[in-house]
PDB file of C-alpha atoms in Angstrom:
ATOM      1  CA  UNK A   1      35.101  71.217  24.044  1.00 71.00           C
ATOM      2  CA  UNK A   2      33.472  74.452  25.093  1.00 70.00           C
ATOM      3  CA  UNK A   3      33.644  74.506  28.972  1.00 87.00           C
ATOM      4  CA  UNK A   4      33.223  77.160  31.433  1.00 94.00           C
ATOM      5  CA  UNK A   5      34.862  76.530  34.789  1.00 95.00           C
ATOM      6  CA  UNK A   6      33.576  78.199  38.054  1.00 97.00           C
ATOM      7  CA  UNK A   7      36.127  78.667  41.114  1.00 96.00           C
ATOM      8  CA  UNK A   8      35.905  77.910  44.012  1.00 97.00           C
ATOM      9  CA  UNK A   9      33.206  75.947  44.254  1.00 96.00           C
ATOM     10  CA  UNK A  10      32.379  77.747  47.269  1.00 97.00           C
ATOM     11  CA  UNK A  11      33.603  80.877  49.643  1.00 98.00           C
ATOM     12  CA  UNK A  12      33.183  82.076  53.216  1.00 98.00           C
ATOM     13  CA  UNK A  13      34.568  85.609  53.942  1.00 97.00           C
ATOM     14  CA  UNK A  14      34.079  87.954  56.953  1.00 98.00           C
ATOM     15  CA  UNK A  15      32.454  90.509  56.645  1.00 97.00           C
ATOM     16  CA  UNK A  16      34.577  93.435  54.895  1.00 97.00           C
ATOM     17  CA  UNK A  17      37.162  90.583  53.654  1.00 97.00           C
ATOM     18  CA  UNK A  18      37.788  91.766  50.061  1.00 98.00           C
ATOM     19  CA  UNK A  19      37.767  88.646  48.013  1.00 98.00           C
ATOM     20  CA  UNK A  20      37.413  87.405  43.934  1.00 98.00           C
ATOM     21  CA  UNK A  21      35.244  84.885  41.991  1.00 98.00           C
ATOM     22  CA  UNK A  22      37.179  83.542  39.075  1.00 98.00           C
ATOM     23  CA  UNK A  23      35.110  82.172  35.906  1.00 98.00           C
ATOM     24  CA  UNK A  24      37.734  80.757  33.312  1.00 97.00           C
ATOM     25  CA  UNK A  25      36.409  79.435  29.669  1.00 95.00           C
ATOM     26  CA  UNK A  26      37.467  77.647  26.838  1.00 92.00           C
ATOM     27  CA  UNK A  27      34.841  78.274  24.243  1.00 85.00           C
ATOM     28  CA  UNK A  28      35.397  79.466  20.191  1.00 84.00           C
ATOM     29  CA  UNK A  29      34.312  82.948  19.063  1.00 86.00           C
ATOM     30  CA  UNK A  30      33.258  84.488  22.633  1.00 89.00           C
ATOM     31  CA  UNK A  31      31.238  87.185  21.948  1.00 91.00           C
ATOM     32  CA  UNK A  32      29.873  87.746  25.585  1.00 93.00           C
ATOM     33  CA  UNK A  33      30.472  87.377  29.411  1.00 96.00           C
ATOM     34  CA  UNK A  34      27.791  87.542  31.855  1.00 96.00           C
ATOM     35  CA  UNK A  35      27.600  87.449  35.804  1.00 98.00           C
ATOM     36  CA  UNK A  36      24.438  86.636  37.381  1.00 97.00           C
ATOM     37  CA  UNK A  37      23.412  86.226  41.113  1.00 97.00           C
ATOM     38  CA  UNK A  38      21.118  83.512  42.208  1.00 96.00           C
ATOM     39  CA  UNK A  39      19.826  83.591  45.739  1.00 95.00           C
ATOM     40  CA  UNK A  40      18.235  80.103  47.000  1.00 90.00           C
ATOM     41  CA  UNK A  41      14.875  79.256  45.875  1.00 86.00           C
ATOM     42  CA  UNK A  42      15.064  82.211  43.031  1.00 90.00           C
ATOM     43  CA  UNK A  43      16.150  82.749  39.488  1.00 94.00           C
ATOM     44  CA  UNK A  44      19.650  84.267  38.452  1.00 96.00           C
ATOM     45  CA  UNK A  45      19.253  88.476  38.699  1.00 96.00           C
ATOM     46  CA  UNK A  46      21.334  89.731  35.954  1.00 95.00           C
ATOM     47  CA  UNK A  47      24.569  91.772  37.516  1.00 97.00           C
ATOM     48  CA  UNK A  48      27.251  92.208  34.292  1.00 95.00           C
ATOM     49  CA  UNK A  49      27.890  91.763  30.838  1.00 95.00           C
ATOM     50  CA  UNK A  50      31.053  91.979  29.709  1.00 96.00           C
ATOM     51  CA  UNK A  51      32.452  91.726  25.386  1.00 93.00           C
ATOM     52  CA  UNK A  52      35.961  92.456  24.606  1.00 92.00           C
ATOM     53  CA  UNK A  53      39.511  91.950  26.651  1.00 93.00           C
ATOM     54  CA  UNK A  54      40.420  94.376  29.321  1.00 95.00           C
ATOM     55  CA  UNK A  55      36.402  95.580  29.840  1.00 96.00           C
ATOM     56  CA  UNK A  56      35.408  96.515  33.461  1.00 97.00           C
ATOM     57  CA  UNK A  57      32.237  97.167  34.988  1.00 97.00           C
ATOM     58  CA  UNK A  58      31.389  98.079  38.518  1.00 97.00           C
ATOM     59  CA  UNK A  59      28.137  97.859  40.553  1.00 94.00           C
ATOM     60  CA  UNK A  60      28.597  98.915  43.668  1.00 95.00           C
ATOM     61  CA  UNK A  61      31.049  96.494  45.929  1.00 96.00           C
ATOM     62  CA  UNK A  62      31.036  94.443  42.815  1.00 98.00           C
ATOM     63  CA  UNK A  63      33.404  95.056  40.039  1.00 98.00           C
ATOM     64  CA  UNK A  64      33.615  92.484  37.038  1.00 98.00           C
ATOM     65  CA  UNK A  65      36.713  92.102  34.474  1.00 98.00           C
ATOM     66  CA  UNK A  66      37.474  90.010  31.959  1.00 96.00           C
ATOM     67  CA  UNK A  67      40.707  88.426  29.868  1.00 93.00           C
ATOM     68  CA  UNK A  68      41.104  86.301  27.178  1.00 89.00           C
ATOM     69  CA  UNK A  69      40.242  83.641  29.112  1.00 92.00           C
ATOM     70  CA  UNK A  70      38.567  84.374  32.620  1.00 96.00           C
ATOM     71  CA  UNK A  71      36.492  86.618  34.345  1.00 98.00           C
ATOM     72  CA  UNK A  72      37.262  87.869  37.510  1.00 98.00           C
ATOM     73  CA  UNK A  73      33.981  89.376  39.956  1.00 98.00           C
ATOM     74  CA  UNK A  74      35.751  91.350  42.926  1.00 98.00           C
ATOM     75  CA  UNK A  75      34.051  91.797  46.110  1.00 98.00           C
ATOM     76  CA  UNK A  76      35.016  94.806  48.187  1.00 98.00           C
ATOM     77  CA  UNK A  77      34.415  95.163  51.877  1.00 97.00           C
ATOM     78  CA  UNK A  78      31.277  92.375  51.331  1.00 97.00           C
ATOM     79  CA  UNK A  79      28.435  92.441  53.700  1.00 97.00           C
ATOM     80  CA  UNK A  80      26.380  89.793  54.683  1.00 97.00           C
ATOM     81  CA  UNK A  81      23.466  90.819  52.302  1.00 97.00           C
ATOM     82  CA  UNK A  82      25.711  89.700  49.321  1.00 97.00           C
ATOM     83  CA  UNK A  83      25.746  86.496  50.342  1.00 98.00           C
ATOM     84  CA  UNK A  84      24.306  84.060  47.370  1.00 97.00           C
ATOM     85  CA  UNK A  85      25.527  81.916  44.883  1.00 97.00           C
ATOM     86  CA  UNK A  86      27.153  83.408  41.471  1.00 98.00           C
ATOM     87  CA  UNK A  87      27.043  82.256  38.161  1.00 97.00           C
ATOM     88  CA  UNK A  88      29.192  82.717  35.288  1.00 97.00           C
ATOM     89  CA  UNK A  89      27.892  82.361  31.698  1.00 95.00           C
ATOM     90  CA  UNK A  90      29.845  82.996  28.272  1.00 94.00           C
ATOM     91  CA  UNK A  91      27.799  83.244  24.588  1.00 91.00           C
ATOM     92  CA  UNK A  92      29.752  81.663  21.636  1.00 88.00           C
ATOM     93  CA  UNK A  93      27.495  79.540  19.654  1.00 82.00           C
ATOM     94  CA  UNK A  94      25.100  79.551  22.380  1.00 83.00           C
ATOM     95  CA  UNK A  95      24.882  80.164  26.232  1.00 87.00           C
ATOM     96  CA  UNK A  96      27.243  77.848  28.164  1.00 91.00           C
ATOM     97  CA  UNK A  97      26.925  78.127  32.222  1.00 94.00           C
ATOM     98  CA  UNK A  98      28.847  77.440  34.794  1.00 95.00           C
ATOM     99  CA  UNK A  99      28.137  75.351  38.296  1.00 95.00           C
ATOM    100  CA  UNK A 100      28.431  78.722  40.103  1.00 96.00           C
ATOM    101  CA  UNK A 101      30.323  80.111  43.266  1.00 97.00           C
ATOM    102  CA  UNK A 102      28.595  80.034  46.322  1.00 97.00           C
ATOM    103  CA  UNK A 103      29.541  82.953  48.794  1.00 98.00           C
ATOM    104  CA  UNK A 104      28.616  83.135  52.313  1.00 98.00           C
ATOM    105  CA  UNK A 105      29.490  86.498  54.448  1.00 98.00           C
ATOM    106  CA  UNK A 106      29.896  86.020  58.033  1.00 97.00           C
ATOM    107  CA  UNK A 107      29.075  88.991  60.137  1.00 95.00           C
TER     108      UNK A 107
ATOM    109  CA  UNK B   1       3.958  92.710  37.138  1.00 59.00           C
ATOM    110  CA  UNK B   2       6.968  93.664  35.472  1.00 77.00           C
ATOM    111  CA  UNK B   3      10.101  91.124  34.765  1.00 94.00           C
ATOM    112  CA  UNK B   4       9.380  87.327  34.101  1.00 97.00           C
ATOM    113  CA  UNK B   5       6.800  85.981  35.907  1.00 97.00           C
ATOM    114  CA  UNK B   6       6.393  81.613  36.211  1.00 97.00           C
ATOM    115  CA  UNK B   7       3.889  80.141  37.645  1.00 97.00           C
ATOM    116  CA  UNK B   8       3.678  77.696  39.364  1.00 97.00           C
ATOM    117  CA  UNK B   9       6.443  78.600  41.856  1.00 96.00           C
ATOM    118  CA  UNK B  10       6.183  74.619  43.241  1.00 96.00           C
ATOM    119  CA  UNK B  11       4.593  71.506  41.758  1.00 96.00           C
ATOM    120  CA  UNK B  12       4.342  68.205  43.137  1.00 95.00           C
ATOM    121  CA  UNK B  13       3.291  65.439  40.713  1.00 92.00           C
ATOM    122  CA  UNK B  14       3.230  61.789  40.307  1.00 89.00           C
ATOM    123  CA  UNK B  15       4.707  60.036  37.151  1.00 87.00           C
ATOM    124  CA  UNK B  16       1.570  59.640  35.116  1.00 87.00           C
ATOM    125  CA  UNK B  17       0.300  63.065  36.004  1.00 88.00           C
ATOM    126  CA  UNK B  18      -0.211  65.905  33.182  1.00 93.00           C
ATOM    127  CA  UNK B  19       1.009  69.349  34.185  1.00 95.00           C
ATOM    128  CA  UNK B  20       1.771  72.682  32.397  1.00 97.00           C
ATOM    129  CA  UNK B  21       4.520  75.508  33.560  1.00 98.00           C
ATOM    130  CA  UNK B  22       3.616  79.150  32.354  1.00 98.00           C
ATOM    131  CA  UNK B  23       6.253  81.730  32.092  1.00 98.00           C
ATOM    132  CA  UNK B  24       5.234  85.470  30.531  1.00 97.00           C
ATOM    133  CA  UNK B  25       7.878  88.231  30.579  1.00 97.00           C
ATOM    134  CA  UNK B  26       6.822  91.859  30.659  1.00 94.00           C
ATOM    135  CA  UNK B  27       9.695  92.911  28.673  1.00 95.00           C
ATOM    136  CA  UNK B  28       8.752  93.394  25.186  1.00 95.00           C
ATOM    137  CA  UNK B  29      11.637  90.420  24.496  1.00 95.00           C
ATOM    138  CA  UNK B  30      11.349  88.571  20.924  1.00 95.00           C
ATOM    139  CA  UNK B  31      13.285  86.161  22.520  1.00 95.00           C
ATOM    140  CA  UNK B  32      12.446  82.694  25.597  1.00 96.00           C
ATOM    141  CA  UNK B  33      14.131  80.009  26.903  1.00 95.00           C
ATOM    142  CA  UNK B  34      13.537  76.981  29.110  1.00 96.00           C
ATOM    143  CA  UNK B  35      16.192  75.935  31.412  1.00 96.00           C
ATOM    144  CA  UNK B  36      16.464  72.818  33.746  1.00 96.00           C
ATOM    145  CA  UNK B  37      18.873  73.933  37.169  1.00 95.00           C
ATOM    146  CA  UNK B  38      19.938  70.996  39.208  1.00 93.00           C
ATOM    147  CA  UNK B  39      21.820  70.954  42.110  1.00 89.00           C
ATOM    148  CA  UNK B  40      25.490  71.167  41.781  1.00 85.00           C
ATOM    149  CA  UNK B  41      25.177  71.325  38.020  1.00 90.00           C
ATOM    150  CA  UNK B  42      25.250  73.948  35.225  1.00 91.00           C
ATOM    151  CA  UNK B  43      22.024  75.033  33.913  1.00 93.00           C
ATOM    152  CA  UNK B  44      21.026  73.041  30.868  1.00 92.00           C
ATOM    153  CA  UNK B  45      19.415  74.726  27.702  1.00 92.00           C
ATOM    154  CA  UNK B  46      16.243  73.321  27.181  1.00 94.00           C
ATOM    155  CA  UNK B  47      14.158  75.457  24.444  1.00 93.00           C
ATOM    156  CA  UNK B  48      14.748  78.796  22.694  1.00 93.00           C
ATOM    157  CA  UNK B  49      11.926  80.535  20.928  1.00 93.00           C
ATOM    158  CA  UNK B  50      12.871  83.712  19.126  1.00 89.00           C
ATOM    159  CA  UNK B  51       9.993  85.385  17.566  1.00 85.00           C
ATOM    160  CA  UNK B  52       7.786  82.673  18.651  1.00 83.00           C
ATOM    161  CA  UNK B  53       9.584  80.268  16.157  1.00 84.00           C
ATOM    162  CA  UNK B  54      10.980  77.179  17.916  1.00 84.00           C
ATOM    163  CA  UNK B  55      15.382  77.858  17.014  1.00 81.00           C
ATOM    164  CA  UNK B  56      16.606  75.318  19.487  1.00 75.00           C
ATOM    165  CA  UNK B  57      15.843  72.085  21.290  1.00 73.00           C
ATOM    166  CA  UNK B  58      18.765  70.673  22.951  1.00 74.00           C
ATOM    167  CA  UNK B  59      17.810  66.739  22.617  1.00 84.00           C
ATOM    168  CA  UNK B  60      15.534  67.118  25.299  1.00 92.00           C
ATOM    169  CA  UNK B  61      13.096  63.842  26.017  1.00 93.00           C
ATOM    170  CA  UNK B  62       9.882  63.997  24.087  1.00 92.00           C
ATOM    171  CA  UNK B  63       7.715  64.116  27.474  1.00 94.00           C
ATOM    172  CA  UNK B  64       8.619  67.795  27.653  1.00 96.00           C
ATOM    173  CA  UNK B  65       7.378  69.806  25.466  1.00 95.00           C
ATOM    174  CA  UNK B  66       7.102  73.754  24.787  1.00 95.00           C
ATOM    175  CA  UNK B  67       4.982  75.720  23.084  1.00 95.00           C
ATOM    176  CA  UNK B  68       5.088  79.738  22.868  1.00 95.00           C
ATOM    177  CA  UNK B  69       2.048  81.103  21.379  1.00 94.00           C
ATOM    178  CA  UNK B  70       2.931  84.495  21.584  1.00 93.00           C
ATOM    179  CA  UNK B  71       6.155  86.293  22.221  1.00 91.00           C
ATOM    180  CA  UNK B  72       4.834  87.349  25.674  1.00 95.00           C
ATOM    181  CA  UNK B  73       4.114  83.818  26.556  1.00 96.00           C
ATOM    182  CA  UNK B  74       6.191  80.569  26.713  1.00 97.00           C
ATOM    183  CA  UNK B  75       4.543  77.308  28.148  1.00 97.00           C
ATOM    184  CA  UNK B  76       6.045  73.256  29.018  1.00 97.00           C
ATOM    185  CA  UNK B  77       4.301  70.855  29.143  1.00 97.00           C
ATOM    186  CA  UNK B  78       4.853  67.513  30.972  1.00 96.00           C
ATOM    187  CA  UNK B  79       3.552  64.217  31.041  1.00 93.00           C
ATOM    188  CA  UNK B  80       4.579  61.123  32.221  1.00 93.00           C
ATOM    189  CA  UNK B  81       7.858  62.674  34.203  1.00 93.00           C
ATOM    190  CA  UNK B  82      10.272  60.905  35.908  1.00 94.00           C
ATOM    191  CA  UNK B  83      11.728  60.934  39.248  1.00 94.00           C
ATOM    192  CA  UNK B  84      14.983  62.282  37.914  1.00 94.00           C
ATOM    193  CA  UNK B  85      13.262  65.470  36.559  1.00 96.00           C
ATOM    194  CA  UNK B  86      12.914  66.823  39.782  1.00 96.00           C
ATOM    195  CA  UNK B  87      14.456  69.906  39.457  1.00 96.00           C
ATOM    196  CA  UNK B  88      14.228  74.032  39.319  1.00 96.00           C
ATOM    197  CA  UNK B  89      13.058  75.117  35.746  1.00 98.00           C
ATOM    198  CA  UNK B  90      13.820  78.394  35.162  1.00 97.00           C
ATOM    199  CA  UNK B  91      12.088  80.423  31.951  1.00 98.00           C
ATOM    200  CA  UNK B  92      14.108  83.929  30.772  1.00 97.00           C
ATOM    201  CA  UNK B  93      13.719  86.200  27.878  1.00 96.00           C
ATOM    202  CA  UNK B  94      15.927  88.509  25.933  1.00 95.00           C
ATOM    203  CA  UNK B  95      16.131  91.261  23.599  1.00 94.00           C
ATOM    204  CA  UNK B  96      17.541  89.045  20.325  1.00 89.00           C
ATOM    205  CA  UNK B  97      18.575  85.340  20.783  1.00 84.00           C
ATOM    206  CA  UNK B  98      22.182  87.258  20.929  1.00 82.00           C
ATOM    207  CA  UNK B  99      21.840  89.405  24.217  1.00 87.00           C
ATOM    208  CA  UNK B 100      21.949  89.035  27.763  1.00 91.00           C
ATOM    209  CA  UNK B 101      18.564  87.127  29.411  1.00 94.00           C
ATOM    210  CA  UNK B 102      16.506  88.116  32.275  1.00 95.00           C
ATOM    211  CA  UNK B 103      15.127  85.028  34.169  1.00 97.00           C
ATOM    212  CA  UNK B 104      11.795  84.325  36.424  1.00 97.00           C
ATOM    213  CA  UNK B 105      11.825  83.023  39.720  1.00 96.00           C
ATOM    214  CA  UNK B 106      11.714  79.231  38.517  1.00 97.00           C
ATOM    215  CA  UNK B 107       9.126  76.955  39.050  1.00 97.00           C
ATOM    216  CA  UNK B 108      10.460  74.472  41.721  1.00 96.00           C
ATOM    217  CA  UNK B 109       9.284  70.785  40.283  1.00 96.00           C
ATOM    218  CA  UNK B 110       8.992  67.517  42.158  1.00 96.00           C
ATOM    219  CA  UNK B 111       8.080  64.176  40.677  1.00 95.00           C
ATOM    220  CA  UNK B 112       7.250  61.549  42.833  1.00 92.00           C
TER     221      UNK B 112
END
C-alpha cells in the first residue's frame, strides 16, 4: 500500500537547536518529493521539490534531501519564526500526504 | 491578487443549508484540486480538474460537488452536509496535473 509516514509527530527545539524532520514512503514509481509549510489557520506554502536519489535543496536554514526511501528537512540554528507544522507529500500515481510534523521553537 | 485566492475564509452552516466555496488562482495553472484537511489526518484528494476536464474524483459523497468553468476558476458545492464534514478545504493549482501545487488559504467549514 502506498503510505507516506511523517516523524515525529511533533518537535520542540530551542532556539538555535539544529534539528531534522524525517518523511519516509513506500509508494511505486516516485517521481516527486515535496515539502510544504502550513502555519495554523492557512494553506501549505510550497518550500521544496525534490526527483531523483541523493538531490539537495536549500532555502535558507532549511535544507531538504532525499533517499530511496525518505526525505530528510534539516533545520539549522531555527528561530522562533519557523515555527509551523510541515508536510511531506510524494507523487507516484497521484499525490499521497502525510499527517505532518509540527515544530515549535522556543526562544 | 496574485496566488490562490478562496473565499469564503469561514462558513458556518446547518445540515440542510446550500453553500458554494470559490477558489481562483492567478497563476495561469491548467491544473485544480479540492482537498479536505482534518485534524491529525493527511489531506484527502477530493477533485482534480486539468484543463477544466473533471480527471479525478476520489469516491467522494455525492453532496459535494465541483464544477470548474474555467481554468482560472474552480467551485464546490454543498448541500445537505454533515456534521462530520467540518473541516479545512483547501483548493491549489498547478502547472500540469504532474507538478508541484500551490494552495489558497482554505476555507475553514463548520456544519452544525
Amino acid at each position: 500500500e502506498d503510505q507516506v509516514t511523517q516523524s515525529p509527530e511533533a518537535l520542540r527545539l530551542q532556539e538555535g537547536e539544529s534539528s531534522s524532520l524525517n518523511c519516509s514512503y513506500t509508494v511505486s514509481g516516485l517521481r516527486g518529493l515535496f515539502w510544504y509549510r502550513q502555519d495554523p489557520g492557512k494553506g501549505p506554502e510550497f518550500l521544496f521539490t525534490l526527483y531523483s536519489a541523493g538531490e539537495e535543496k536549500e532555502k535558507e536554514r532549511l535544507k531538504a534531501t532525499l533517499t530511496k526511501k525518505e526525505s530528510f528537512l534539516h533545520i539549522t540554528a531555527p528561530k522562533p519564526e519557523d515555527s509551523a507544522t510541515y508536510l511531506c507529500a510524494v507523487q507516484a500515481n497521484q499525490f499521497y500526504f502525510g499527517t505532518g510534523t509540527s515544530l515549535t521553537v522556543i526562544p | 491578487e496574485t496566488g490562490v485566492t478562496q473565499t469564503p475564509r469561514h462558513l458556518v452552516m446547518g445540515m440542510t443549508n446550500k453553500k458554494s466555496l470559490k477558489c481562483e488562482q492567478h497563476l495561469g495553472h491548467n491544473a485544480m484540486y479540492w482537498y479536505k484537511q482534518s485534524a491529525k489526518k493527511p489531506l484527502e484528494l477530493m477533485f482534480v480538474y486539468s484543463l477544466e476536464e473533471r480527471v479525478e474524483n476520489n469516491s467522494v459523497p455525492s453532496r459535494f460537488s465541483p464544477e470548474c468553468p474555467n481554468s482560472s476558476h474552480l467551485f464546490l458545492h454543498l448541500h445537505t452536509l454533515q456534521p462530520e464534514d467540518s473541516a479545512l478545504y483547501l483548493c491549489a493549482s498547478s502547472p500540469s496535473s504532474e507538478e508541484t501545487q500551490y494552495f489558497g488559504p482554505g476555507t475553514r467549514l463548520l456544519v452544525l
